GROMACS .gro file of C-alpha atoms in nm:
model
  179
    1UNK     CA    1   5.199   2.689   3.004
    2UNK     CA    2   5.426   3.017   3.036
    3UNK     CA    3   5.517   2.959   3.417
    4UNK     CA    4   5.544   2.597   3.398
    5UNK     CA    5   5.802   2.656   3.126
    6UNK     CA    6   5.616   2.325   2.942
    7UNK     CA    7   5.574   2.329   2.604
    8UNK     CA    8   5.236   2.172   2.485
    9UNK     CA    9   5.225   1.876   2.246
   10UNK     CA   10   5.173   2.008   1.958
   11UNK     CA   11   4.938   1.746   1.628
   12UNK     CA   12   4.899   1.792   1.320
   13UNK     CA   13   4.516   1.804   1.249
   14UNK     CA   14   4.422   1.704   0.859
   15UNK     CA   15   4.123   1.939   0.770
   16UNK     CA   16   3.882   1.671   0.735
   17UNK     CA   17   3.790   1.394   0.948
   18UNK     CA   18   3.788   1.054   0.781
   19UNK     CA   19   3.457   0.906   0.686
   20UNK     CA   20   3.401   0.617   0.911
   21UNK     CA   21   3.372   0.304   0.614
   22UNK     CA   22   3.041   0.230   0.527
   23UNK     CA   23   2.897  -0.033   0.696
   24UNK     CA   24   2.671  -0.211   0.406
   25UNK     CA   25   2.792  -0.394   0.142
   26UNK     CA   26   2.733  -0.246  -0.204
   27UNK     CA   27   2.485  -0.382  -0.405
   28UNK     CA   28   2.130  -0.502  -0.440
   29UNK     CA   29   1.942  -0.556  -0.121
   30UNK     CA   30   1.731  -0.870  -0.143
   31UNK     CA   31   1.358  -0.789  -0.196
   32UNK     CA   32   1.145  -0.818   0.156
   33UNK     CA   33   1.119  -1.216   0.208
   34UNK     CA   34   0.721  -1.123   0.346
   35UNK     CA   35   0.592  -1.072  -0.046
   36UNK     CA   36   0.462  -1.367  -0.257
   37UNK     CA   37   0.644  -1.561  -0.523
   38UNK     CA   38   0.544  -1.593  -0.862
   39UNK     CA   39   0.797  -1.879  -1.015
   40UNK     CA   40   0.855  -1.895  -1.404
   41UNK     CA   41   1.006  -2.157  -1.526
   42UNK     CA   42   1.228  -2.128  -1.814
   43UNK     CA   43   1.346  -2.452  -1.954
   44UNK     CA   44   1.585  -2.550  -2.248
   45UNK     CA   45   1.406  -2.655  -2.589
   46UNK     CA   46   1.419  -3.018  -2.660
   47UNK     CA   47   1.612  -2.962  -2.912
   48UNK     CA   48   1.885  -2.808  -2.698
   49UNK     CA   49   1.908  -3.075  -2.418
   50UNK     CA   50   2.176  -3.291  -2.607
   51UNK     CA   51   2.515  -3.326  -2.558
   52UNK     CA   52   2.785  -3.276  -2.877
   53UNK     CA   53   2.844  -3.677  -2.773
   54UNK     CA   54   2.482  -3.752  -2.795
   55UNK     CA   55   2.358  -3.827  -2.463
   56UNK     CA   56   2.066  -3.635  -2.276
   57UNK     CA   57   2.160  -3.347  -2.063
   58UNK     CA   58   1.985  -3.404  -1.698
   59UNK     CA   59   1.867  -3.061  -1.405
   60UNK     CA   60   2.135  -3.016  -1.176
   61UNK     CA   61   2.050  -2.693  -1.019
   62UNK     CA   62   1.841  -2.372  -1.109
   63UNK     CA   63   1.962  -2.009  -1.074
   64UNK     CA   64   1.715  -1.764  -0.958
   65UNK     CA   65   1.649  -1.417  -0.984
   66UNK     CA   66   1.431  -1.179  -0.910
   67UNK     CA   67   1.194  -0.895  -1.069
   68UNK     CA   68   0.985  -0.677  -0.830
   69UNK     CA   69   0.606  -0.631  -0.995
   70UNK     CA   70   0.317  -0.437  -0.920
   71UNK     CA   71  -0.017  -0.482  -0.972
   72UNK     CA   72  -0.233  -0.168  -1.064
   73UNK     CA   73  -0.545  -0.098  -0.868
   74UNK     CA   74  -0.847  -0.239  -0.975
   75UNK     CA   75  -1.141  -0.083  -0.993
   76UNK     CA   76  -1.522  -0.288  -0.986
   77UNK     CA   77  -1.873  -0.232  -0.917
   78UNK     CA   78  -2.015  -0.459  -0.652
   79UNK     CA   79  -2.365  -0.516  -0.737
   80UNK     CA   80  -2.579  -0.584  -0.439
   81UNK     CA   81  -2.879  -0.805  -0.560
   82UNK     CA   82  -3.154  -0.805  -0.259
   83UNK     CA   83  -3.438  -1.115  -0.303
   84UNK     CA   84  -3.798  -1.031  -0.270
   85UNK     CA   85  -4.063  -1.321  -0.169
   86UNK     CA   86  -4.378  -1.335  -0.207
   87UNK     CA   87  -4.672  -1.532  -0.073
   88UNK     CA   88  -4.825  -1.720  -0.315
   89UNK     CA   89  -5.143  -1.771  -0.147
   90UNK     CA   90  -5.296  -1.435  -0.019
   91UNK     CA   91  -5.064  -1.219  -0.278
   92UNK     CA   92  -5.053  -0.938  -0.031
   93UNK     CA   93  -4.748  -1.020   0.213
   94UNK     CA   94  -4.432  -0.885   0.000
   95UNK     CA   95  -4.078  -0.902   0.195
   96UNK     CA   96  -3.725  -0.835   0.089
   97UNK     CA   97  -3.367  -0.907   0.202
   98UNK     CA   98  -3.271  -0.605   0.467
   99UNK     CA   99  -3.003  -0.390   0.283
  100UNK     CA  100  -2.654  -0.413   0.347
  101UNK     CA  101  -2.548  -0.149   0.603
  102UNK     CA  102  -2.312   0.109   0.501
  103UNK     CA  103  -2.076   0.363   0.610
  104UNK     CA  104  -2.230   0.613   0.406
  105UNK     CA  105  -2.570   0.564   0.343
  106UNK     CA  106  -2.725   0.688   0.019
  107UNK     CA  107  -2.417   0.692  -0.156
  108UNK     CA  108  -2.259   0.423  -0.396
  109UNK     CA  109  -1.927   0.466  -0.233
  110UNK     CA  110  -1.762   0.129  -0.117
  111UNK     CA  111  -1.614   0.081   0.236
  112UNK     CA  112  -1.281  -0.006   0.019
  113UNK     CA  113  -1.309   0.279  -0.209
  114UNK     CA  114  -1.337   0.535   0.123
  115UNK     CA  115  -1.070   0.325   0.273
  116UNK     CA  116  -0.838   0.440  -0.045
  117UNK     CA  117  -0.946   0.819  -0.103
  118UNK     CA  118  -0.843   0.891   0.281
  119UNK     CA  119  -0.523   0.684   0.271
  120UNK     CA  120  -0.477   0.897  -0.077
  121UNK     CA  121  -0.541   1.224   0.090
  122UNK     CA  122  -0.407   1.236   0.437
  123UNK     CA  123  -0.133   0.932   0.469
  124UNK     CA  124   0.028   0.969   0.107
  125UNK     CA  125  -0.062   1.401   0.083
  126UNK     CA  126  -0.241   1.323  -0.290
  127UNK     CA  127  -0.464   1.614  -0.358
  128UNK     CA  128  -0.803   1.546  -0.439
  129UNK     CA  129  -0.772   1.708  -0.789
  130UNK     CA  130  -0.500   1.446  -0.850
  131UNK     CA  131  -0.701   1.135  -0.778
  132UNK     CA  132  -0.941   1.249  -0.996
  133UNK     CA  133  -0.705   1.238  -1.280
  134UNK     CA  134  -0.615   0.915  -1.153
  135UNK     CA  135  -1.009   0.773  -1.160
  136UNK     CA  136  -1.043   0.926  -1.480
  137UNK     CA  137  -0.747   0.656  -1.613
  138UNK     CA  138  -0.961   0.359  -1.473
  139UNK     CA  139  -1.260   0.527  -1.698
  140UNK     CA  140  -1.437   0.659  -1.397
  141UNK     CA  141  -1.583   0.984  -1.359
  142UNK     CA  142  -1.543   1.068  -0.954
  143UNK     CA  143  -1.517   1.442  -0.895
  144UNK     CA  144  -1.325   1.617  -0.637
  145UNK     CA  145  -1.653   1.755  -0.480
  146UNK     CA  146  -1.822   1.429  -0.462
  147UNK     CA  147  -1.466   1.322  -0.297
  148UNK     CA  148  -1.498   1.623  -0.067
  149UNK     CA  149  -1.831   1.558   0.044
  150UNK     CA  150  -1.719   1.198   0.134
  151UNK     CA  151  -1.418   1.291   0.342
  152UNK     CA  152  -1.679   1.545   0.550
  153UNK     CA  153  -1.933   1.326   0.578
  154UNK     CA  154  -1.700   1.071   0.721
  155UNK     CA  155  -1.664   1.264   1.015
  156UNK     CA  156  -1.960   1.139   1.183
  157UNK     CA  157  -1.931   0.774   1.168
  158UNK     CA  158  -1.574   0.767   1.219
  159UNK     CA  159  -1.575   1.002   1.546
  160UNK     CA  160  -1.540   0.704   1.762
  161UNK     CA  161  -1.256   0.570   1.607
  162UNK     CA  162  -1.095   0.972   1.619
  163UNK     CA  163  -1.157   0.940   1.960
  164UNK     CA  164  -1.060   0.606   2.056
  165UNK     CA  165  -0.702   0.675   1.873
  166UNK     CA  166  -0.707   1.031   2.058
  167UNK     CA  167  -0.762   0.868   2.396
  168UNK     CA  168  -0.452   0.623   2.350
  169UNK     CA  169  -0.257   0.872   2.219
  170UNK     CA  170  -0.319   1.097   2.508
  171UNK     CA  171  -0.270   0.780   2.764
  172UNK     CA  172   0.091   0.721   2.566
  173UNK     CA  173   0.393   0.832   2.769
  174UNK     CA  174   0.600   1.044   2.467
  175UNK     CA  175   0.412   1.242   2.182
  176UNK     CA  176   0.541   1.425   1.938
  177UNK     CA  177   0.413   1.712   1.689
  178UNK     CA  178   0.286   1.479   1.440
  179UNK     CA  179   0.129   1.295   1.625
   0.00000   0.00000   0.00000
């Protein structure tokens, strides 16, 4: 700049850049069109659907709006009733209904209830100690240990899946740490 004898262009710079405007209108955002609608209708009294001149006031239009709700877990016993037959004529041939296969046999956990405890523990981080507080609401007694001896005894029958997931993972193109 010295030997060209030019004098740079000199700016004024503020000492913060402007924030770009925000791109999303302020407000409510609709709730997810996907969820199901529960419609209450609220309706004038009788008594209320006259005009001061005395005629009937008719529906023109509705105005809606919109409450998000959520409805607590629910917790049941399914009660598995197996037939037995007997023949009538000999009395010695006895047969019953074959029982209904389960994930883990000898236990009275549900595939549903499993399904819940793992998506508990390792998709939403909820310590085991913590869902037993949260059984003991519904007014059942669950213990961690119990708990814990369901997650490890899941292992087994659910190795196929871990490896089938593992597998496509692997065959994937891009992984990253938590995966």
């Amino acid at each position: 700049v010295e030997l060209a004898a030019v004098e740079p262009e000199l700016q004024a710079t503020p000492m913060r850049e402007a924030k770009p405007a925000a791109t999303h209108k302020p407000g409510r955002r609709p709730l997810a069109a996907h969820l199901p609608r529960i419609e209450v209708r609220h309706e004038l009294p009788e008594s209320e659907r006259r005009c001061g001149c005395g005629e009937t006031l008719v529906e023109i239009d509705t105005e809606a709006s919109e409450q998000l709700n959520l409805i607590p877990a629910r917790v049941q016993v399914i009660r598995h009733l197996r037939v037995k037959y007997a023949c009538s004529g000999c009395q010695q041939t006895v047969r019953i209904a074959p029982a209904v296969p389960q994930i883990l046999p000898k236990t009275n956990a549900a595939p549903g209830l499993l399904a819940h405890i793992v998506t508990s523990k390792y998709v939403d981080a909820l310590p085991l100690h913590r869902l037993e507080t949260v059984f003991e609401r519904h007014g059942v007694n669950l213990s961690r240990a119990t708990q814990a001896a369901w997650m490890m005894a899941l292992i087994e029958p659910l190795t196929p899946l871990l490896n089938l997931m593992q597998e496509r993972l692997q065959a994937s193109g891009y992984i990253r740490i938590d995966e």
